[in-house]
Amino acid sequence: MHSSKLVALLRTFKTRDYRRFREYLHSPFFNKRKDLVQFYLALEHFAPDYSVATFDQQRLWYQYAPDQAYDHKELTYLANFLLKQAEHFLAIEAYENDPTSQSTHF
């Protein structure tokens, strides 16, 4: 997990990005899956370095769902869904920070 695309992307986040992405995930306009919010909060627990010594798939799972048995398949699905959300979030951020692209749509 520590070498996944999701973690590689999240490692590029600054403090502001973590906060804004959390807000993005809480927005029902962009995200209708409450499990992704919980998964992200569990993942954020290991930020910003996601070091191998303290971060692995099982630790992440138990941070996310301490009362459930480890489910690798579900963890993979959640990571993929969250990666898509993070990519969409970055696209929106890029759009909002580029006045030229905004002016072409209005």
PDB file of N, CA and C in Angstrom:
ATOM      1  N   MET A   1       0.829  -1.202   0.000  1.00  0.00           N
ATOM      2  CA  MET A   1       0.000   0.000   0.000  1.00  0.00           C
ATOM      3  C   MET A   1       0.862   1.250   0.000  1.00  0.00           C
ATOM      4  N   HIS A   2       1.977   1.212   0.714  1.00  0.00           N
ATOM      5  CA  HIS A   2       2.806   2.408   0.813  1.00  0.00           C
ATOM      6  C   HIS A   2       3.419   2.804  -0.516  1.00  0.00           C
ATOM      7  N   SER A   3       3.377   1.935  -1.525  1.00  0.00           N
ATOM      8  CA  SER A   3       3.894   2.286  -2.841  1.00  0.00           C
ATOM      9  C   SER A   3       2.772   2.400  -3.877  1.00  0.00           C
ATOM     10  N   SER A   4       1.544   2.487  -3.426  1.00  0.00           N
ATOM     11  CA  SER A   4       0.410   2.558  -4.347  1.00  0.00           C
ATOM     12  C   SER A   4       0.306   3.937  -4.992  1.00  0.00           C
ATOM     13  N   LYS A   5      -0.456   4.016  -6.061  1.00  0.00           N
ATOM     14  CA  LYS A   5      -0.675   5.290  -6.745  1.00  0.00           C
ATOM     15  C   LYS A   5      -1.361   6.290  -5.817  1.00  0.00           C
ATOM     16  N   LEU A   6      -2.298   5.796  -5.018  1.00  0.00           N
ATOM     17  CA  LEU A   6      -3.009   6.677  -4.100  1.00  0.00           C
ATOM     18  C   LEU A   6      -2.047   7.317  -3.106  1.00  0.00           C
ATOM     19  N   VAL A   7      -1.217   6.518  -2.494  1.00  0.00           N
ATOM     20  CA  VAL A   7      -0.275   7.045  -1.506  1.00  0.00           C
ATOM     21  C   VAL A   7       0.737   7.966  -2.183  1.00  0.00           C
ATOM     22  N   ALA A   8       1.191   7.603  -3.364  1.00  0.00           N
ATOM     23  CA  ALA A   8       2.121   8.473  -4.090  1.00  0.00           C
ATOM     24  C   ALA A   8       1.489   9.836  -4.348  1.00  0.00           C
ATOM     25  N   LEU A   9       0.217   9.838  -4.705  1.00  0.00           N
ATOM     26  CA  LEU A   9      -0.486  11.098  -4.950  1.00  0.00           C
ATOM     27  C   LEU A   9      -0.668  11.877  -3.651  1.00  0.00           C
ATOM     28  N   LEU A  10      -1.085  11.203  -2.590  1.00  0.00           N
ATOM     29  CA  LEU A  10      -1.307  11.890  -1.319  1.00  0.00           C
ATOM     30  C   LEU A  10      -0.010  12.444  -0.729  1.00  0.00           C
ATOM     31  N   ARG A  11       1.107  11.821  -1.031  1.00  0.00           N
ATOM     32  CA  ARG A  11       2.394  12.343  -0.545  1.00  0.00           C
ATOM     33  C   ARG A  11       2.707  13.710  -1.149  1.00  0.00           C
ATOM     34  N   THR A  12       2.108  14.035  -2.281  1.00  0.00           N
ATOM     35  CA  THR A  12       2.351  15.335  -2.906  1.00  0.00           C
ATOM     36  C   THR A  12       1.501  16.440  -2.280  1.00  0.00           C
ATOM     37  N   PHE A  13       0.529  16.065  -1.470  1.00  0.00           N
ATOM     38  CA  PHE A  13      -0.369  17.043  -0.860  1.00  0.00           C
ATOM     39  C   PHE A  13       0.365  17.893   0.170  1.00  0.00           C
ATOM     40  N   LYS A  14      -0.012  19.129   0.212  1.00  0.00           N
ATOM     41  CA  LYS A  14       0.413  20.035   1.269  1.00  0.00           C
ATOM     42  C   LYS A  14      -0.674  20.006   2.347  1.00  0.00           C
ATOM     43  N   THR A  15      -0.412  20.632   3.484  1.00  0.00           N
ATOM     44  CA  THR A  15      -1.377  20.635   4.588  1.00  0.00           C
ATOM     45  C   THR A  15      -2.733  21.155   4.125  1.00  0.00           C
ATOM     46  N   ARG A  16      -2.727  22.217   3.344  1.00  0.00           N
ATOM     47  CA  ARG A  16      -3.964  22.800   2.824  1.00  0.00           C
ATOM     48  C   ARG A  16      -4.719  21.799   1.947  1.00  0.00           C
ATOM     49  N   ASP A  17      -3.986  21.023   1.154  1.00  0.00           N
ATOM     50  CA  ASP A  17      -4.614  20.042   0.267  1.00  0.00           C
ATOM     51  C   ASP A  17      -5.329  18.949   1.054  1.00  0.00           C
ATOM     52  N   TYR A  18      -4.712  18.494   2.138  1.00  0.00           N
ATOM     53  CA  TYR A  18      -5.360  17.477   2.968  1.00  0.00           C
ATOM     54  C   TYR A  18      -6.694  18.000   3.508  1.00  0.00           C
ATOM     55  N   ARG A  19      -6.658  19.229   3.993  1.00  0.00           N
ATOM     56  CA  ARG A  19      -7.877  19.825   4.555  1.00  0.00           C
ATOM     57  C   ARG A  19      -8.939  20.011   3.467  1.00  0.00           C
ATOM     58  N   ARG A  20      -8.546  20.527   2.319  1.00  0.00           N
ATOM     59  CA  ARG A  20      -9.508  20.772   1.235  1.00  0.00           C
ATOM     60  C   ARG A  20     -10.048  19.451   0.663  1.00  0.00           C
ATOM     61  N   PHE A  21      -9.211  18.445   0.580  1.00  0.00           N
ATOM     62  CA  PHE A  21      -9.676  17.154   0.084  1.00  0.00           C
ATOM     63  C   PHE A  21     -10.678  16.541   1.062  1.00  0.00           C
ATOM     64  N   ARG A  22     -10.415  16.697   2.348  1.00  0.00           N
ATOM     65  CA  ARG A  22     -11.373  16.223   3.355  1.00  0.00           C
ATOM     66  C   ARG A  22     -12.707  16.932   3.172  1.00  0.00           C
ATOM     67  N   GLU A  23     -12.690  18.242   2.964  1.00  0.00           N
ATOM     68  CA  GLU A  23     -13.917  19.007   2.735  1.00  0.00           C
ATOM     69  C   GLU A  23     -14.616  18.541   1.454  1.00  0.00           C
ATOM     70  N   TYR A  24     -13.837  18.301   0.422  1.00  0.00           N
ATOM     71  CA  TYR A  24     -14.364  17.800  -0.851  1.00  0.00           C
ATOM     72  C   TYR A  24     -15.094  16.471  -0.640  1.00  0.00           C
ATOM     73  N   LEU A  25     -14.474  15.559   0.093  1.00  0.00           N
ATOM     74  CA  LEU A  25     -15.090  14.250   0.325  1.00  0.00           C
ATOM     75  C   LEU A  25     -16.368  14.348   1.152  1.00  0.00           C
ATOM     76  N   HIS A  26     -16.463  15.323   2.019  1.00  0.00           N
ATOM     77  CA  HIS A  26     -17.670  15.508   2.823  1.00  0.00           C
ATOM     78  C   HIS A  26     -18.811  16.129   2.026  1.00  0.00           C
ATOM     79  N   SER A  27     -18.509  16.662   0.855  1.00  0.00           N
ATOM     80  CA  SER A  27     -19.537  17.296   0.037  1.00  0.00           C
ATOM     81  C   SER A  27     -20.371  16.241  -0.691  1.00  0.00           C
ATOM     82  N   PRO A  28     -21.677  16.206  -0.448  1.00  0.00           N
ATOM     83  CA  PRO A  28     -22.513  15.230  -1.148  1.00  0.00           C
ATOM     84  C   PRO A  28     -22.607  15.496  -2.650  1.00  0.00           C
ATOM     85  N   PHE A  29     -22.237  16.694  -3.082  1.00  0.00           N
ATOM     86  CA  PHE A  29     -22.231  16.986  -4.515  1.00  0.00           C
ATOM     87  C   PHE A  29     -21.143  16.182  -5.227  1.00  0.00           C
ATOM     88  N   PHE A  30     -19.993  16.015  -4.572  1.00  0.00           N
ATOM     89  CA  PHE A  30     -18.872  15.316  -5.186  1.00  0.00           C
ATOM     90  C   PHE A  30     -18.759  13.860  -4.744  1.00  0.00           C
ATOM     91  N   ASN A  31     -19.196  13.557  -3.547  1.00  0.00           N
ATOM     92  CA  ASN A  31     -19.005  12.215  -3.011  1.00  0.00           C
ATOM     93  C   ASN A  31     -20.251  11.761  -2.254  1.00  0.00           C
ATOM     94  N   LYS A  32     -20.822  10.686  -2.709  1.00  0.00           N
ATOM     95  CA  LYS A  32     -22.011  10.143  -2.060  1.00  0.00           C
ATOM     96  C   LYS A  32     -21.677   8.934  -1.181  1.00  0.00           C
ATOM     97  N   ARG A  33     -20.412   8.549  -1.149  1.00  0.00           N
ATOM     98  CA  ARG A  33     -19.987   7.359  -0.397  1.00  0.00           C
ATOM     99  C   ARG A  33     -19.386   7.760   0.945  1.00  0.00           C
ATOM    100  N   LYS A  34     -20.136   7.526   2.003  1.00  0.00           N
ATOM    101  CA  LYS A  34     -19.651   7.860   3.346  1.00  0.00           C
ATOM    102  C   LYS A  34     -18.470   6.976   3.753  1.00  0.00           C
ATOM    103  N   ASP A  35     -18.403   5.773   3.183  1.00  0.00           N
ATOM    104  CA  ASP A  35     -17.280   4.897   3.526  1.00  0.00           C
ATOM    105  C   ASP A  35     -15.952   5.473   3.051  1.00  0.00           C
ATOM    106  N   LEU A  36     -15.969   6.260   1.960  1.00  0.00           N
ATOM    107  CA  LEU A  36     -14.734   6.885   1.490  1.00  0.00           C
ATOM    108  C   LEU A  36     -14.247   7.953   2.452  1.00  0.00           C
ATOM    109  N   VAL A  37     -15.170   8.655   3.079  1.00  0.00           N
ATOM    110  CA  VAL A  37     -14.789   9.656   4.074  1.00  0.00           C
ATOM    111  C   VAL A  37     -14.082   8.954   5.228  1.00  0.00           C
ATOM    112  N   GLN A  38     -14.672   7.893   5.720  1.00  0.00           N
ATOM    113  CA  GLN A  38     -14.072   7.150   6.833  1.00  0.00           C
ATOM    114  C   GLN A  38     -12.727   6.546   6.428  1.00  0.00           C
ATOM    115  N   PHE A  39     -12.662   6.036   5.219  1.00  0.00           N
ATOM    116  CA  PHE A  39     -11.405   5.447   4.738  1.00  0.00           C
ATOM    117  C   PHE A  39     -10.320   6.517   4.632  1.00  0.00           C
ATOM    118  N   TYR A  40     -10.686   7.670   4.102  1.00  0.00           N
ATOM    119  CA  TYR A  40      -9.707   8.753   3.989  1.00  0.00           C
ATOM    120  C   TYR A  40      -9.230   9.216   5.370  1.00  0.00           C
ATOM    121  N   LEU A  41     -10.136   9.320   6.311  1.00  0.00           N
ATOM    122  CA  LEU A  41      -9.740   9.729   7.661  1.00  0.00           C
ATOM    123  C   LEU A  41      -8.769   8.716   8.272  1.00  0.00           C
ATOM    124  N   ALA A  42      -8.995   7.443   8.009  1.00  0.00           N
ATOM    125  CA  ALA A  42      -8.071   6.412   8.478  1.00  0.00           C
ATOM    126  C   ALA A  42      -6.722   6.542   7.784  1.00  0.00           C
ATOM    127  N   LEU A  43      -6.749   6.795   6.500  1.00  0.00           N
ATOM    128  CA  LEU A  43      -5.516   6.946   5.729  1.00  0.00           C
ATOM    129  C   LEU A  43      -4.761   8.204   6.136  1.00  0.00           C
ATOM    130  N   GLU A  44      -5.494   9.262   6.393  1.00  0.00           N
ATOM    131  CA  GLU A  44      -4.884  10.530   6.794  1.00  0.00           C
ATOM    132  C   GLU A  44      -4.128  10.389   8.120  1.00  0.00           C
ATOM    133  N   HIS A  45      -4.528   9.421   8.901  1.00  0.00           N
ATOM    134  CA  HIS A  45      -3.852   9.156  10.179  1.00  0.00           C
ATOM    135  C   HIS A  45      -2.360   8.877   9.968  1.00  0.00           C
ATOM    136  N   PHE A  46      -1.989   8.335   8.817  1.00  0.00           N
ATOM    137  CA  PHE A  46      -0.601   7.978   8.519  1.00  0.00           C
ATOM    138  C   PHE A  46       0.145   9.066   7.747  1.00  0.00           C
ATOM    139  N   ALA A  47      -0.542  10.144   7.402  1.00  0.00           N
ATOM    140  CA  ALA A  47       0.053  11.236   6.621  1.00  0.00           C
ATOM    141  C   ALA A  47       1.043  12.015   7.470  1.00  0.00           C
ATOM    142  N   PRO A  48       1.955  12.715   6.889  1.00  0.00           N
ATOM    143  CA  PRO A  48       2.197  12.885   5.455  1.00  0.00           C
ATOM    144  C   PRO A  48       3.222  11.917   4.875  1.00  0.00           C
ATOM    145  N   ASP A  49       3.922  11.158   5.726  1.00  0.00           N
ATOM    146  CA  ASP A  49       5.015  10.349   5.186  1.00  0.00           C
ATOM    147  C   ASP A  49       4.630   8.926   4.801  1.00  0.00           C
ATOM    148  N   TYR A  50       3.574   8.385   5.413  1.00  0.00           N
ATOM    149  CA  TYR A  50       3.140   7.013   5.117  1.00  0.00           C
ATOM    150  C   TYR A  50       4.335   6.058   5.188  1.00  0.00           C
ATOM    151  N   SER A  51       5.117   6.178   6.243  1.00  0.00           N
ATOM    152  CA  SER A  51       6.349   5.390   6.345  1.00  0.00           C
ATOM    153  C   SER A  51       6.036   3.903   6.476  1.00  0.00           C
ATOM    154  N   VAL A  52       6.911   3.122   5.917  1.00  0.00           N
ATOM    155  CA  VAL A  52       6.741   1.670   5.903  1.00  0.00           C
ATOM    156  C   VAL A  52       6.707   1.107   7.320  1.00  0.00           C
ATOM    157  N   ALA A  53       7.440   1.716   8.214  1.00  0.00           N
ATOM    158  CA  ALA A  53       7.523   1.210   9.583  1.00  0.00           C
ATOM    159  C   ALA A  53       6.182   1.268  10.308  1.00  0.00           C
ATOM    160  N   THR A  54       5.370   2.256  10.012  1.00  0.00           N
ATOM    161  CA  THR A  54       4.104   2.412  10.740  1.00  0.00           C
ATOM    162  C   THR A  54       2.870   2.207   9.868  1.00  0.00           C
ATOM    163  N   PHE A  55       3.052   2.003   8.586  1.00  0.00           N
ATOM    164  CA  PHE A  55       1.917   1.993   7.669  1.00  0.00           C
ATOM    165  C   PHE A  55       1.939   0.752   6.791  1.00  0.00           C
ATOM    166  N   ASP A  56       0.922  -0.063   6.901  1.00  0.00           N
ATOM    167  CA  ASP A  56       0.724  -1.173   5.984  1.00  0.00           C
ATOM    168  C   ASP A  56      -0.781  -1.388   5.814  1.00  0.00           C
ATOM    169  N   GLN A  57      -1.145  -2.285   4.939  1.00  0.00           N
ATOM    170  CA  GLN A  57      -2.552  -2.478   4.600  1.00  0.00           C
ATOM    171  C   GLN A  57      -3.379  -2.914   5.805  1.00  0.00           C
ATOM    172  N   GLN A  58      -2.857  -3.814   6.584  1.00  0.00           N
ATOM    173  CA  GLN A  58      -3.639  -4.291   7.721  1.00  0.00           C
ATOM    174  C   GLN A  58      -3.812  -3.218   8.784  1.00  0.00           C
ATOM    175  N   ARG A  59      -2.767  -2.454   9.034  1.00  0.00           N
ATOM    176  CA  ARG A  59      -2.917  -1.347   9.997  1.00  0.00           C
ATOM    177  C   ARG A  59      -3.932  -0.336   9.499  1.00  0.00           C
ATOM    178  N   LEU A  60      -3.896  -0.054   8.210  1.00  0.00           N
ATOM    179  CA  LEU A  60      -4.872   0.869   7.628  1.00  0.00           C
ATOM    180  C   LEU A  60      -6.280   0.309   7.782  1.00  0.00           C
ATOM    181  N   TRP A  61      -6.448  -0.973   7.480  1.00  0.00           N
ATOM    182  CA  TRP A  61      -7.765  -1.586   7.597  1.00  0.00           C
ATOM    183  C   TRP A  61      -8.301  -1.485   9.028  1.00  0.00           C
ATOM    184  N   TYR A  62      -7.448  -1.777   9.998  1.00  0.00           N
ATOM    185  CA  TYR A  62      -7.910  -1.743  11.387  1.00  0.00           C
ATOM    186  C   TYR A  62      -8.119  -0.320  11.897  1.00  0.00           C
ATOM    187  N   GLN A  63      -7.476   0.626  11.266  1.00  0.00           N
ATOM    188  CA  GLN A  63      -7.759   2.027  11.569  1.00  0.00           C
ATOM    189  C   GLN A  63      -9.132   2.402  10.982  1.00  0.00           C
ATOM    190  N   TYR A  64      -9.428   1.861   9.798  1.00  0.00           N
ATOM    191  CA  TYR A  64     -10.687   2.138   9.099  1.00  0.00           C
ATOM    192  C   TYR A  64     -11.858   1.371   9.717  1.00  0.00           C
ATOM    193  N   ALA A  65     -11.669   0.078   9.955  1.00  0.00           N
ATOM    194  CA  ALA A  65     -12.766  -0.781  10.431  1.00  0.00           C
ATOM    195  C   ALA A  65     -12.251  -1.705  11.530  1.00  0.00           C
ATOM    196  N   PRO A  66     -12.070  -1.176  12.723  1.00  0.00           N
ATOM    197  CA  PRO A  66     -11.470  -1.990  13.788  1.00  0.00           C
ATOM    198  C   PRO A  66     -12.291  -3.201  14.208  1.00  0.00           C
ATOM    199  N   ASP A  67     -13.579  -3.174  13.942  1.00  0.00           N
ATOM    200  CA  ASP A  67     -14.434  -4.283  14.364  1.00  0.00           C
ATOM    201  C   ASP A  67     -14.691  -5.304  13.254  1.00  0.00           C
ATOM    202  N   GLN A  68     -14.017  -5.146  12.111  1.00  0.00           N
ATOM    203  CA  GLN A  68     -14.206  -6.068  10.990  1.00  0.00           C
ATOM    204  C   GLN A  68     -12.907  -6.793  10.675  1.00  0.00           C
ATOM    205  N   ALA A  69     -13.037  -8.014  10.192  1.00  0.00           N
ATOM    206  CA  ALA A  69     -11.861  -8.774   9.766  1.00  0.00           C
ATOM    207  C   ALA A  69     -11.245  -8.108   8.531  1.00  0.00           C
ATOM    208  N   TYR A  70      -9.939  -8.218   8.426  1.00  0.00           N
ATOM    209  CA  TYR A  70      -9.219  -7.630   7.292  1.00  0.00           C
ATOM    210  C   TYR A  70      -9.769  -8.170   5.983  1.00  0.00           C
ATOM    211  N   ASP A  71     -10.059  -7.266   5.046  1.00  0.00           N
ATOM    212  CA  ASP A  71     -10.619  -7.628   3.740  1.00  0.00           C
ATOM    213  C   ASP A  71      -9.800  -6.931   2.659  1.00  0.00           C
ATOM    214  N   HIS A  72      -8.851  -7.660   2.099  1.00  0.00           N
ATOM    215  CA  HIS A  72      -7.942  -7.083   1.107  1.00  0.00           C
ATOM    216  C   HIS A  72      -8.696  -6.556  -0.116  1.00  0.00           C
ATOM    217  N   LYS A  73      -9.676  -7.317  -0.567  1.00  0.00           N
ATOM    218  CA  LYS A  73     -10.448  -6.919  -1.749  1.00  0.00           C
ATOM    219  C   LYS A  73     -11.177  -5.594  -1.503  1.00  0.00           C
ATOM    220  N   GLU A  74     -11.826  -5.461  -0.377  1.00  0.00           N
ATOM    221  CA  GLU A  74     -12.541  -4.235  -0.043  1.00  0.00           C
ATOM    222  C   GLU A  74     -11.570  -3.061   0.103  1.00  0.00           C
ATOM    223  N   LEU A  75     -10.431  -3.311   0.708  1.00  0.00           N
ATOM    224  CA  LEU A  75      -9.408  -2.277   0.857  1.00  0.00           C
ATOM    225  C   LEU A  75      -8.947  -1.782  -0.512  1.00  0.00           C
ATOM    226  N   THR A  76      -8.760  -2.699  -1.435  1.00  0.00           N
ATOM    227  CA  THR A  76      -8.345  -2.331  -2.785  1.00  0.00           C
ATOM    228  C   THR A  76      -9.413  -1.502  -3.479  1.00  0.00           C
ATOM    229  N   TYR A  77     -10.675  -1.896  -3.344  1.00  0.00           N
ATOM    230  CA  TYR A  77     -11.769  -1.117  -3.923  1.00  0.00           C
ATOM    231  C   TYR A  77     -11.802   0.299  -3.351  1.00  0.00           C
ATOM    232  N   LEU A  78     -11.704   0.401  -2.038  1.00  0.00           N
ATOM    233  CA  LEU A  78     -11.736   1.716  -1.396  1.00  0.00           C
ATOM    234  C   LEU A  78     -10.573   2.587  -1.874  1.00  0.00           C
ATOM    235  N   ALA A  79      -9.395   1.997  -1.974  1.00  0.00           N
ATOM    236  CA  ALA A  79      -8.226   2.752  -2.438  1.00  0.00           C
ATOM    237  C   ALA A  79      -8.422   3.235  -3.871  1.00  0.00           C
ATOM    238  N   ASN A  80      -8.995   2.398  -4.721  1.00  0.00           N
ATOM    239  CA  ASN A  80      -9.233   2.799  -6.109  1.00  0.00           C
ATOM    240  C   ASN A  80     -10.286   3.899  -6.203  1.00  0.00           C
ATOM    241  N   PHE A  81     -11.362   3.770  -5.457  1.00  0.00           N
ATOM    242  CA  PHE A  81     -12.387   4.818  -5.453  1.00  0.00           C
ATOM    243  C   PHE A  81     -11.812   6.128  -4.933  1.00  0.00           C
ATOM    244  N   LEU A  82     -11.008   6.040  -3.886  1.00  0.00           N
ATOM    245  CA  LEU A  82     -10.430   7.249  -3.311  1.00  0.00           C
ATOM    246  C   LEU A  82      -9.410   7.877  -4.261  1.00  0.00           C
ATOM    247  N   LEU A  83      -8.671   7.075  -4.986  1.00  0.00           N
ATOM    248  CA  LEU A  83      -7.740   7.598  -5.989  1.00  0.00           C
ATOM    249  C   LEU A  83      -8.495   8.396  -7.053  1.00  0.00           C
ATOM    250  N   LYS A  84      -9.597   7.866  -7.533  1.00  0.00           N
ATOM    251  CA  LYS A  84     -10.407   8.580  -8.535  1.00  0.00           C
ATOM    252  C   LYS A  84     -10.919   9.903  -7.960  1.00  0.00           C
ATOM    253  N   GLN A  85     -11.337   9.885  -6.709  1.00  0.00           N
ATOM    254  CA  GLN A  85     -11.807  11.115  -6.069  1.00  0.00           C
ATOM    255  C   GLN A  85     -10.666  12.120  -5.936  1.00  0.00           C
ATOM    256  N   ALA A  86      -9.489  11.661  -5.565  1.00  0.00           N
ATOM    257  CA  ALA A  86      -8.334  12.551  -5.417  1.00  0.00           C
ATOM    258  C   ALA A  86      -7.950  13.161  -6.765  1.00  0.00           C
ATOM    259  N   GLU A  87      -8.002  12.376  -7.824  1.00  0.00           N
ATOM    260  CA  GLU A  87      -7.697  12.896  -9.160  1.00  0.00           C
ATOM    261  C   GLU A  87      -8.723  13.948  -9.569  1.00  0.00           C
ATOM    262  N   HIS A  88      -9.983  13.698  -9.277  1.00  0.00           N
ATOM    263  CA  HIS A  88     -11.036  14.662  -9.597  1.00  0.00           C
ATOM    264  C   HIS A  88     -10.859  15.938  -8.780  1.00  0.00           C
ATOM    265  N   PHE A  89     -10.536  15.778  -7.510  1.00  0.00           N
ATOM    266  CA  PHE A  89     -10.282  16.916  -6.635  1.00  0.00           C
ATOM    267  C   PHE A  89      -9.158  17.786  -7.203  1.00  0.00           C
ATOM    268  N   LEU A  90      -8.069  17.171  -7.629  1.00  0.00           N
ATOM    269  CA  LEU A  90      -6.947  17.932  -8.179  1.00  0.00           C
ATOM    270  C   LEU A  90      -7.320  18.628  -9.481  1.00  0.00           C
ATOM    271  N   ALA A  91      -8.162  18.003 -10.282  1.00  0.00           N
ATOM    272  CA  ALA A  91      -8.628  18.640 -11.516  1.00  0.00           C
ATOM    273  C   ALA A  91      -9.453  19.887 -11.193  1.00  0.00           C
ATOM    274  N   ILE A  92     -10.301  19.790 -10.209  1.00  0.00           N
ATOM    275  CA  ILE A  92     -11.109  20.941  -9.791  1.00  0.00           C
ATOM    276  C   ILE A  92     -10.217  22.039  -9.221  1.00  0.00           C
ATOM    277  N   GLU A  93      -9.246  21.657  -8.417  1.00  0.00           N
ATOM    278  CA  GLU A  93      -8.314  22.638  -7.859  1.00  0.00           C
ATOM    279  C   GLU A  93      -7.555  23.347  -8.979  1.00  0.00           C
ATOM    280  N   ALA A  94      -7.103  22.608  -9.971  1.00  0.00           N
ATOM    281  CA  ALA A  94      -6.380  23.208 -11.091  1.00  0.00           C
ATOM    282  C   ALA A  94      -7.283  24.171 -11.857  1.00  0.00           C
ATOM    283  N   TYR A  95      -8.510  23.777 -12.065  1.00  0.00           N
ATOM    284  CA  TYR A  95      -9.471  24.632 -12.752  1.00  0.00           C
ATOM    285  C   TYR A  95      -9.717  25.923 -11.967  1.00  0.00           C
ATOM    286  N   GLU A  96      -9.901  25.794 -10.666  1.00  0.00           N
ATOM    287  CA  GLU A  96     -10.168  26.969  -9.837  1.00  0.00           C
ATOM    288  C   GLU A  96      -8.969  27.913  -9.768  1.00  0.00           C
ATOM    289  N   ASN A  97      -7.780  27.391  -9.933  1.00  0.00           N
ATOM    290  CA  ASN A  97      -6.578  28.215  -9.847  1.00  0.00           C
ATOM    291  C   ASN A  97      -6.121  28.758 -11.197  1.00  0.00           C
ATOM    292  N   ASP A  98      -6.880  28.480 -12.245  1.00  0.00           N
ATOM    293  CA  ASP A  98      -6.515  28.958 -13.583  1.00  0.00           C
ATOM    294  C   ASP A  98      -7.611  29.863 -14.127  1.00  0.00           C
ATOM    295  N   PRO A  99      -7.448  31.186 -14.001  1.00  0.00           N
ATOM    296  CA  PRO A  99      -8.483  32.114 -14.456  1.00  0.00           C
ATOM    297  C   PRO A  99      -8.762  32.002 -15.959  1.00  0.00           C
ATOM    298  N   THR A 100      -7.769  31.593 -16.734  1.00  0.00           N
ATOM    299  CA  THR A 100      -7.966  31.465 -18.173  1.00  0.00           C
ATOM    300  C   THR A 100      -8.993  30.385 -18.492  1.00  0.00           C
ATOM    301  N   SER A 101      -8.870  29.245 -17.847  1.00  0.00           N
ATOM    302  CA  SER A 101      -9.821  28.163 -18.117  1.00  0.00           C
ATOM    303  C   SER A 101     -11.219  28.536 -17.627  1.00  0.00           C
ATOM    304  N   GLN A 102     -11.294  29.267 -16.547  1.00  0.00           N
ATOM    305  CA  GLN A 102     -12.610  29.682 -16.041  1.00  0.00           C
ATOM    306  C   GLN A 102     -13.293  30.632 -17.005  1.00  0.00           C
ATOM    307  N   SER A 103     -12.542  31.533 -17.596  1.00  0.00           N
ATOM    308  CA  SER A 103     -13.154  32.531 -18.479  1.00  0.00           C
ATOM    309  C   SER A 103     -13.668  31.914 -19.774  1.00  0.00           C
ATOM    310  N   THR A 104     -13.153  30.769 -20.171  1.00  0.00           N
ATOM    311  CA  THR A 104     -13.626  30.131 -21.398  1.00  0.00           C
ATOM    312  C   THR A 104     -14.964  29.429 -21.211  1.00  0.00           C
ATOM    313  N   HIS A 105     -15.355  29.206 -19.952  1.00  0.00           N
ATOM    314  CA  HIS A 105     -16.618  28.510 -19.686  1.00  0.00           C
ATOM    315  C   HIS A 105     -17.751  29.425 -19.284  1.00  0.00           C
ATOM    316  N   PHE A 106     -17.492  30.717 -19.161  1.00  0.00           N
ATOM    317  CA  PHE A 106     -18.549  31.642 -18.751  1.00  0.00           C
ATOM    318  C   PHE A 106     -18.694  32.768 -19.714  1.00  0.00           C
TER     319      PHE A 106
END
